[in-house]
Amino acid sequence: MSIVFTHADDRLGEFALRPLDPVADAALVRTWVTHPKAAFWLMQDADEAQVTEEYQRIAEHPHHDAYLGLWRGSPAFLAERYDPDHVELVGLYDHQLGDVGMHFLCAPVGTPVHGFTRAVLGTVMAWLFADPAIRRVVVEPDVRNTAVHALNAAVGFEVVGPIAKPEKEALLSVCTRAQFQAAAERADTTRIEGAPA
């Protein structure tokens, strides 16, 4: 599978994305989505066949894609991109032209790397906004997932409000290209001034 996007983080080096292979990547991805830290991914009990089936379904969907994220050349995260007018949020929010939906999941690690999850989210956002047709990124994490709400806010997301989805109570948030760029500039200034990123 070929690399579709690369992004250099000032502190952590190169991140990249390639299409996820539903068969070849299933065993690895299963260890990620069934890990206790991935509870909000809603695949805790999935076996390898179910992971393959889910990502095959996504691969065949005309409005949903899945990608394997690499850090310094090794698999390190998942990213999904979807059209919220056709998937996940149909009829649940005020859809606008140029909206794209997103999910991301970092692989579990023994020793956390400071700033890693934020760098992954920044990479995914940069990838989405590399498409000039994209005006806003839309996310709908579980209302209880306070860690991701804080990360989303750090990269520019603005909370719209809670929405009821079949599988969860979600917190709808949106981020425009300008909001993402402004948040990135604020983060750069903070690093220059010596505060932790």
Coordinates of C-alpha atoms in Angstrom, one line a residue:
M1 CA 0.0 0.0 0.0
S2 CA 1.4 3.4 -1.0
I3 CA 1.8 6.4 1.3
V4 CA -0.9 9.0 0.6
F5 CA 0.2 11.7 3.0
T6 CA 3.3 12.6 5.1
H7 CA 3.6 15.2 7.8
A8 CA 6.7 16.3 9.7
D9 CA 6.3 17.1 13.3
D10 CA 8.9 19.5 14.7
R11 CA 9.5 17.3 17.8
L12 CA 8.5 13.8 16.9
G13 CA 9.5 13.4 13.3
E14 CA 7.7 12.0 10.3
F15 CA 4.1 10.8 10.3
A16 CA 2.5 9.2 7.3
L17 CA -0.8 7.6 6.2
R18 CA -1.5 4.8 3.8
P19 CA -4.8 3.0 3.0
L20 CA -5.6 0.2 5.5
D21 CA -5.6 -3.3 4.1
P22 CA -8.6 -5.0 5.7
V23 CA -6.9 -8.5 5.5
A24 CA -3.2 -7.9 5.9
D25 CA -3.6 -5.3 8.7
A26 CA -6.5 -7.1 10.6
A27 CA -4.3 -8.9 13.2
L28 CA -2.4 -5.8 14.2
V29 CA -5.5 -3.6 14.2
R30 CA -7.4 -6.1 16.3
T31 CA -4.8 -5.6 19.1
W32 CA -5.4 -1.9 19.0
V33 CA -9.2 -1.8 18.9
T34 CA -9.7 -4.4 21.6
H35 CA -7.3 -2.8 24.0
P36 CA -8.9 -1.4 27.2
K37 CA -7.8 2.2 26.2
A38 CA -9.8 1.8 23.0
A39 CA -13.1 1.3 24.7
F40 CA -14.7 4.3 22.9
W41 CA -13.9 2.6 19.5
L42 CA -16.7 0.1 20.4
M43 CA -14.9 -3.0 19.1
Q44 CA -13.7 -4.4 22.5
D45 CA -14.9 -8.0 21.8
A46 CA -14.1 -8.2 18.1
D47 CA -12.1 -11.1 16.8
E48 CA -9.8 -10.9 13.8
A49 CA -12.5 -12.0 11.3
Q50 CA -14.8 -9.3 12.6
V51 CA -12.1 -6.6 12.3
T52 CA -11.5 -7.8 8.7
E53 CA -15.2 -7.7 8.0
E54 CA -15.6 -4.2 9.4
Y55 CA -12.7 -2.7 7.5
Q56 CA -13.7 -4.5 4.3
R57 CA -17.1 -2.9 4.7
I58 CA -15.4 0.5 5.1
A59 CA -13.1 -0.1 2.1
E60 CA -16.1 -0.9 -0.1
H61 CA -18.2 2.1 1.1
P62 CA -18.3 5.0 -1.3
H63 CA -18.3 7.6 1.5
H64 CA -16.0 6.1 4.1
D65 CA -12.2 5.3 4.1
A66 CA -9.8 3.8 6.6
Y67 CA -6.0 4.5 6.8
L68 CA -3.1 3.1 8.8
G69 CA -0.9 5.8 10.3
L70 CA 2.8 5.4 10.5
W71 CA 5.3 7.1 12.9
R72 CA 8.9 6.9 11.7
G73 CA 7.9 4.2 9.4
S74 CA 6.1 1.9 11.9
P75 CA 2.3 1.4 12.3
A76 CA 1.1 3.7 15.1
F77 CA -2.5 4.9 14.6
L78 CA -5.7 4.5 12.7
A79 CA -7.6 7.2 10.9
E80 CA -11.0 7.2 9.2
R81 CA -12.4 9.8 6.9
Y82 CA -16.1 9.9 6.0
D83 CA -18.8 12.1 4.4
P84 CA -21.1 13.0 7.3
D85 CA -23.9 13.6 4.8
H86 CA -23.9 9.9 4.1
V87 CA -22.3 8.2 7.1
E88 CA -22.5 8.6 10.9
L89 CA -24.3 11.9 11.1
V90 CA -27.0 11.7 8.5
G91 CA -29.9 14.0 9.6
L92 CA -28.2 14.6 13.0
Y93 CA -26.6 18.0 12.3
D94 CA -26.6 21.0 10.0
H95 CA -24.4 19.7 7.2
Q96 CA -22.5 22.2 5.1
L97 CA -20.7 21.8 1.8
G98 CA -17.1 21.0 2.4
D99 CA -17.7 19.0 5.6
V100 CA -15.7 15.8 6.3
G101 CA -16.0 13.5 9.3
M102 CA -13.0 11.9 11.1
H103 CA -12.1 9.3 13.6
F104 CA -8.6 8.5 14.9
L105 CA -7.1 6.0 17.3
C106 CA -3.6 5.7 18.6
A107 CA -2.0 2.3 19.1
P108 CA -1.5 1.3 22.7
V109 CA 2.1 1.6 23.9
G110 CA 4.0 0.5 27.0
T111 CA 5.7 3.9 27.4
P112 CA 3.7 6.9 26.3
V113 CA 5.5 9.6 24.3
H114 CA 4.8 13.1 25.4
G115 CA 2.7 15.0 22.8
F116 CA 2.2 11.9 20.6
T117 CA -1.6 11.9 20.5
R118 CA -1.8 15.6 19.7
A119 CA 0.8 15.1 17.0
V120 CA -1.3 12.3 15.5
L121 CA -4.4 14.4 15.6
G122 CA -2.5 17.3 14.0
T123 CA -1.3 15.0 11.2
V124 CA -4.8 13.7 10.6
M125 CA -6.2 17.3 10.5
A126 CA -3.4 18.4 8.1
W127 CA -4.2 15.5 5.9
L128 CA -7.9 16.3 5.7
F129 CA -7.3 20.0 5.1
A130 CA -4.7 19.2 2.3
D131 CA -7.8 18.6 0.2
P132 CA -8.9 22.2 -0.9
A133 CA -12.5 21.1 -1.0
I134 CA -12.6 20.5 2.7
R135 CA -13.9 23.5 4.7
R136 CA -14.7 21.9 8.1
V137 CA -13.8 18.7 10.0
V138 CA -16.7 17.3 12.0
V139 CA -16.3 14.8 14.9
E140 CA -18.7 13.1 17.2
P141 CA -16.8 11.4 20.1
D142 CA -18.6 9.9 23.1
V143 CA -19.6 12.6 25.6
R144 CA -17.7 10.8 28.3
N145 CA -14.4 10.9 26.3
T146 CA -13.1 13.9 28.1
A147 CA -9.5 13.3 27.0
V148 CA -10.4 13.5 23.3
H149 CA -12.6 16.6 23.9
A150 CA -9.5 18.4 25.3
L151 CA -7.3 17.3 22.4
N152 CA -10.0 18.4 19.9
A153 CA -10.2 21.8 21.6
A154 CA -6.4 22.1 21.4
V155 CA -6.4 21.8 17.6
G156 CA -9.2 24.2 17.1
F157 CA -12.5 22.3 17.4
E158 CA -15.5 24.2 18.7
V159 CA -18.3 22.3 20.5
V160 CA -21.7 22.4 18.8
G161 CA -23.5 20.3 21.4
P162 CA -24.6 16.8 22.4
I163 CA -26.4 14.6 19.8
A164 CA -28.0 11.2 20.3
K165 CA -26.6 8.5 18.0
P166 CA -27.8 4.9 18.0
E167 CA -24.6 3.6 19.7
K168 CA -23.8 6.5 22.0
E169 CA -24.4 10.0 23.3
A170 CA -22.0 12.1 21.2
L171 CA -20.5 15.5 21.5
L172 CA -20.6 17.1 18.1
S173 CA -17.7 19.5 17.4
V174 CA -16.5 21.2 14.3
C175 CA -13.2 22.8 13.2
T176 CA -12.7 25.1 10.2
R177 CA -9.5 25.4 8.3
A178 CA -8.9 28.8 9.9
Q179 CA -9.5 27.5 13.4
F180 CA -7.0 24.7 12.8
Q181 CA -4.4 27.0 11.5
A182 CA -4.9 29.5 14.4
A183 CA -4.5 26.7 16.9
A184 CA -1.4 25.4 15.2
E185 CA 0.1 29.0 15.3
R186 CA -0.8 29.3 19.0
A187 CA 0.9 25.9 19.7
D188 CA 4.1 27.0 17.8
T189 CA 4.2 30.3 19.9
T190 CA 3.8 28.3 23.1
R191 CA 6.7 26.0 22.2
I192 CA 8.9 28.9 21.2
E193 CA 8.2 30.5 24.6
G194 CA 9.4 27.3 26.3
A195 CA 6.1 26.0 27.7
P196 CA 5.4 22.2 27.3
A197 CA 3.5 21.3 24.2

